[in-house]
XYZ file of N, CA and C in Angstrom:
360
model
N 0.735 -0.971 0.358
C 0.142 -0.164 -0.087
C 0.988 1.242 0.000
N 0.388 2.397 -0.421
C 1.143 3.666 -0.547
C -0.006 4.903 -0.034
N 0.400 5.561 0.595
C -0.288 6.545 0.845
C 0.462 8.160 1.006
N 0.126 8.902 -0.138
C 0.428 10.232 -0.368
C -0.148 11.255 0.291
N 0.714 12.165 0.730
C 0.180 13.319 1.602
C 1.172 14.623 0.926
N 0.873 15.760 1.470
C 1.656 17.099 1.384
C 1.089 18.162 0.183
N 0.179 17.593 -0.434
C -0.097 18.680 -1.540
C -0.964 19.800 -0.669
N -1.027 20.859 -1.385
C -1.432 22.080 -0.914
C -1.567 23.036 -2.111
N -1.743 24.342 -1.503
C -1.897 25.767 -2.293
C -0.917 26.474 -2.100
N 0.101 26.596 -3.253
C 1.069 27.362 -2.966
C 1.444 28.370 -3.779
N 1.835 29.764 -3.903
C 2.049 30.831 -4.981
C 3.416 30.088 -5.556
N 3.396 30.750 -6.779
C 4.587 29.953 -7.773
C 5.851 30.835 -7.275
N 6.702 30.222 -7.471
C 8.127 30.216 -6.787
C 8.174 29.471 -5.626
N 7.225 29.105 -5.094
C 7.055 28.334 -3.644
C 7.392 27.017 -4.041
N 7.668 26.389 -2.825
C 7.894 25.078 -2.231
C 7.060 24.038 -1.579
N 6.756 22.880 -2.004
C 6.247 21.842 -1.576
C 6.877 20.483 -1.494
N 6.736 19.676 -0.332
C 7.374 18.117 -0.260
C 6.410 17.681 -0.032
N 6.285 16.531 -1.112
C 5.393 15.369 -1.106
C 5.421 14.190 -0.425
N 4.910 13.438 0.305
C 5.377 12.268 0.885
C 4.376 11.148 0.681
N 4.960 9.973 0.576
C 4.377 8.598 0.210
C 4.832 7.821 1.153
N 3.831 7.454 2.106
C 4.265 5.912 2.789
C 4.180 4.756 2.285
N 5.137 3.843 1.945
C 5.152 2.576 1.477
C 5.063 1.599 2.490
N 4.490 0.446 2.260
C 4.530 -0.732 3.092
C 4.327 -2.083 2.024
N 4.631 -3.197 2.669
C 4.867 -4.371 2.054
C 6.374 -4.533 1.345
N 6.428 -5.103 0.233
C 7.864 -5.372 -0.217
C 8.383 -4.599 -0.813
N 9.872 -4.269 -0.999
C 10.257 -3.473 -1.713
C 10.592 -3.625 -3.173
N 9.992 -2.476 -3.864
C 10.166 -2.469 -5.519
C 11.208 -2.366 -6.041
N 11.323 -2.602 -7.114
C 12.549 -1.991 -8.000
C 12.386 -0.733 -8.106
N 11.386 0.078 -8.399
C 11.198 1.538 -8.584
C 10.007 2.312 -8.126
N 10.224 3.550 -7.699
C 9.022 4.390 -7.193
C 8.863 5.615 -7.762
N 7.742 5.752 -8.276
C 7.593 6.963 -9.163
C 6.625 8.105 -8.547
N 6.412 9.109 -9.194
C 5.819 10.151 -9.129
C 5.302 10.718 -10.197
N 3.676 10.796 -10.407
C 2.937 11.177 -11.457
C 2.022 12.194 -11.252
N 1.465 12.624 -12.369
C 0.684 13.542 -12.212
C -0.343 13.673 -13.088
N -1.672 14.794 -12.942
C -2.329 14.405 -13.845
C -3.314 15.969 -13.814
N -3.152 16.677 -14.706
C -3.721 17.889 -14.444
C -5.344 17.989 -14.984
N -6.316 18.906 -15.018
C -8.114 18.347 -15.435
C -7.643 18.305 -17.027
N -8.005 17.282 -17.307
C -8.601 17.284 -18.868
C -7.334 16.475 -19.545
N -6.257 15.911 -18.635
C -5.048 15.624 -19.414
C -4.729 14.408 -18.587
N -4.210 13.391 -19.352
C -3.496 11.822 -19.040
C -2.606 12.295 -17.752
N -2.687 10.925 -16.952
C -1.554 10.725 -16.298
C -0.468 10.681 -16.448
N 0.917 11.622 -16.166
C 2.118 11.812 -16.908
C 3.176 11.522 -15.652
N 4.233 10.925 -16.079
C 5.150 10.643 -15.537
C 6.048 11.891 -14.668
N 6.451 12.412 -13.762
C 7.086 13.021 -12.932
C 8.642 12.910 -12.616
N 8.744 11.650 -11.687
C 10.195 11.331 -11.371
C 10.128 9.997 -10.654
N 11.158 9.547 -10.784
C 11.272 7.943 -10.295
C 12.670 7.674 -9.551
N 12.798 7.016 -8.802
C 14.098 6.517 -8.024
C 13.882 5.222 -7.371
N 15.227 4.485 -8.229
C 15.290 3.016 -8.431
C 15.797 2.584 -6.945
N 15.637 1.439 -7.185
C 16.081 0.815 -5.663
C 17.761 1.045 -5.249
N 18.305 1.372 -6.455
C 19.765 1.481 -6.403
C 20.114 3.074 -6.597
N 19.114 3.538 -6.483
C 18.933 5.288 -5.925
C 19.238 6.028 -7.274
N 19.160 5.752 -8.527
C 19.112 6.510 -9.734
C 17.561 6.815 -9.974
N 17.969 8.193 -10.018
C 16.993 9.069 -10.026
C 16.513 9.509 -11.534
N 15.097 9.501 -11.999
C 14.646 10.120 -13.520
C 13.676 11.174 -13.338
N 13.919 12.289 -14.099
C 12.611 13.488 -14.206
C 12.443 13.548 -15.658
N 11.117 13.731 -15.626
C 10.659 14.246 -17.144
C 11.133 15.630 -17.008
N 11.438 16.151 -18.320
C 12.331 17.565 -18.728
C 11.791 18.530 -17.676
N 10.419 18.771 -17.632
C 9.887 20.360 -17.413
C 10.229 20.446 -15.919
N 10.715 19.354 -14.882
C 10.754 19.439 -13.668
C 12.583 19.580 -13.346
N 13.574 18.881 -14.304
C 14.369 18.819 -13.853
C 15.218 20.080 -13.318
N 15.965 19.988 -12.196
C 16.457 21.296 -11.542
C 15.585 21.975 -10.561
N 14.478 21.221 -10.463
C 13.358 22.202 -9.445
C 12.814 20.911 -8.654
N 12.847 20.015 -9.233
C 12.193 18.700 -8.410
C 13.135 17.680 -7.788
N 12.899 17.150 -6.561
C 14.216 15.936 -6.434
C 13.468 15.134 -5.818
N 13.506 14.039 -6.258
C 12.851 12.649 -5.613
C 13.651 11.807 -5.015
N 13.417 11.408 -3.681
C 14.310 10.589 -2.902
C 13.633 9.086 -2.056
N 14.009 8.339 -1.421
C 13.461 7.444 -0.741
C 14.411 7.154 0.527
N 13.421 7.216 1.429
C 14.292 6.907 2.909
C 13.594 5.376 3.215
N 14.636 4.548 3.018
C 14.208 3.221 3.196
C 14.082 2.702 4.542
N 14.882 3.299 5.666
C 14.622 3.147 7.015
C 13.093 3.335 7.500
N 12.521 4.473 6.652
C 11.249 4.909 7.097
C 10.265 4.779 6.033
N 10.771 3.677 5.164
C 9.992 3.432 3.890
C 8.719 4.307 3.515
N 9.482 5.405 3.199
C 8.806 6.778 2.675
C 9.560 7.487 1.413
N 8.712 7.522 0.552
C 9.215 8.087 -0.901
C 8.870 9.862 -0.699
N 9.632 10.611 -1.260
C 9.337 12.069 -1.009
C 9.573 12.513 -2.546
N 9.000 13.819 -2.885
C 9.211 14.542 -3.556
C 9.251 15.961 -3.247
N 10.743 16.572 -3.660
C 10.741 17.875 -3.100
C 10.384 18.936 -4.357
N 9.466 19.852 -4.265
C 9.326 20.574 -5.542
C 9.643 21.738 -4.894
N 10.849 22.533 -5.653
C 10.902 23.875 -5.532
C 10.899 24.816 -6.993
N 10.617 26.229 -6.860
C 10.560 27.018 -7.735
C 9.282 26.718 -8.780
N 7.908 26.162 -7.837
C 6.630 25.532 -8.677
C 6.337 26.880 -9.312
N 5.664 26.279 -10.430
C 5.001 27.151 -11.759
C 3.499 26.807 -11.829
N 2.826 27.792 -11.949
C 1.355 27.317 -12.480
C 1.160 25.900 -13.149
N 2.112 25.917 -14.317
C 1.842 24.330 -15.132
C 1.866 23.258 -13.914
N 2.285 23.130 -13.113
C 2.708 22.229 -11.919
C 1.724 21.678 -11.134
N 0.371 22.647 -11.564
C -0.892 22.327 -10.675
C -1.754 20.984 -11.591
N -1.466 20.203 -10.373
C -2.190 18.540 -10.562
C -2.444 17.820 -9.566
N -3.021 16.846 -9.349
C -3.110 16.000 -8.826
C -2.079 14.991 -8.833
N -1.313 14.925 -7.517
C -0.082 13.811 -7.932
C -0.167 12.462 -7.155
N 0.535 11.619 -7.800
C 0.043 10.158 -7.268
C 1.562 9.741 -6.958
N 1.775 8.953 -5.873
C 2.801 7.894 -6.188
C 2.878 6.577 -6.504
N 3.756 5.870 -6.894
C 3.123 4.544 -7.401
C 4.629 3.533 -7.257
N 4.469 2.695 -7.034
C 5.672 1.772 -7.129
C 5.485 0.408 -7.967
N 6.787 -0.170 -8.584
C 6.821 -1.191 -9.220
C 8.118 -1.908 -9.648
N 7.950 -2.710 -10.892
C 9.309 -3.556 -11.112
C 9.199 -3.268 -12.402
N 9.430 -1.744 -13.186
C 9.482 -1.840 -14.435
C 10.837 -1.920 -15.220
N 10.977 -2.357 -16.102
C 12.474 -2.419 -16.494
C 12.859 -0.863 -16.945
N 13.907 -0.496 -17.043
C 14.621 1.070 -17.458
C 13.916 1.659 -18.518
N 13.611 0.776 -19.906
C 13.011 1.623 -20.820
C 11.470 1.958 -20.375
N 11.055 1.189 -19.628
C 9.490 1.538 -19.134
C 9.631 2.266 -17.852
N 10.507 2.833 -17.409
C 10.058 3.457 -16.101
C 9.643 4.689 -16.154
N 9.291 5.593 -17.225
C 8.251 6.583 -17.224
C 7.089 6.100 -17.561
N 6.608 4.977 -18.051
C 5.325 4.386 -18.446
C 4.463 4.280 -16.881
N 3.357 4.972 -16.930
C 2.347 4.485 -15.566
C 1.953 3.328 -15.726
N 1.731 2.634 -16.628
C 1.161 1.098 -16.969
C 2.123 0.265 -16.251
N 3.387 0.900 -16.230
C 4.514 -0.187 -15.365
C 4.695 -0.482 -13.901
N 3.773 0.474 -13.422
C 3.609 0.476 -11.896
C 2.487 -0.069 -11.884
N 2.656 -1.080 -10.579
C 1.083 -1.636 -10.479
C 0.650 -1.411 -9.315
N 1.165 -0.434 -8.134
C 0.896 -0.116 -7.179
C 0.662 1.327 -6.833
N -0.371 1.852 -6.693
C -0.689 3.482 -6.460
C -1.110 3.736 -5.317
N -0.679 4.889 -5.047
C -1.118 5.845 -3.759
C -2.381 6.548 -4.417
N -3.425 7.128 -3.202
C -4.214 8.010 -3.627
C -3.549 9.362 -4.179
N -4.215 10.384 -4.739
C -3.845 11.418 -5.235
C -3.822 12.554 -4.281
N -2.546 13.493 -4.321
C -2.644 14.464 -3.433
C -2.730 15.992 -4.412
N -3.800 16.782 -3.929
C -3.803 17.900 -4.710
C -2.648 19.100 -4.770
N -2.038 19.605 -5.827
C -0.917 20.756 -5.552
C -1.483 21.835 -6.534
N -1.672 22.567 -6.172
C -2.228 23.886 -6.962
C -1.210 25.446 -6.599
N -0.626 25.610 -7.651
C 0.405 26.734 -7.539
C -0.661 28.007 -8.516
N -0.498 28.867 -7.364
C -1.067 30.179 -8.064
C -0.126 31.247 -8.653
N -0.535 31.600 -9.539
C 0.251 32.672 -9.997
C 0.210 34.132 -9.492
């Protein structure tokens, strides 16, 4: 099971840190996806068991994904937020091969969404 939290309303340029508490077995990869109104769920970031990090281009340099294995918790630190970052954010866990690490269908376990709203 995964349980996400930490969303909220923030002004452009601000920061938020999303948290996803995980339980059960350890997966190969943990990811964050987001879904804006009227759009498909899209990849944001992922971290592998070997601590390799992957990001979509639009968040590189602004977002940082990490996992604290001792706390079984996944994080997404979001800085310099922009209005276009507004979306429902979902955490996910799975065992994707690297070529599929950005594909939502490669993750079998999902947390509930947490809404991030960035005002201009």
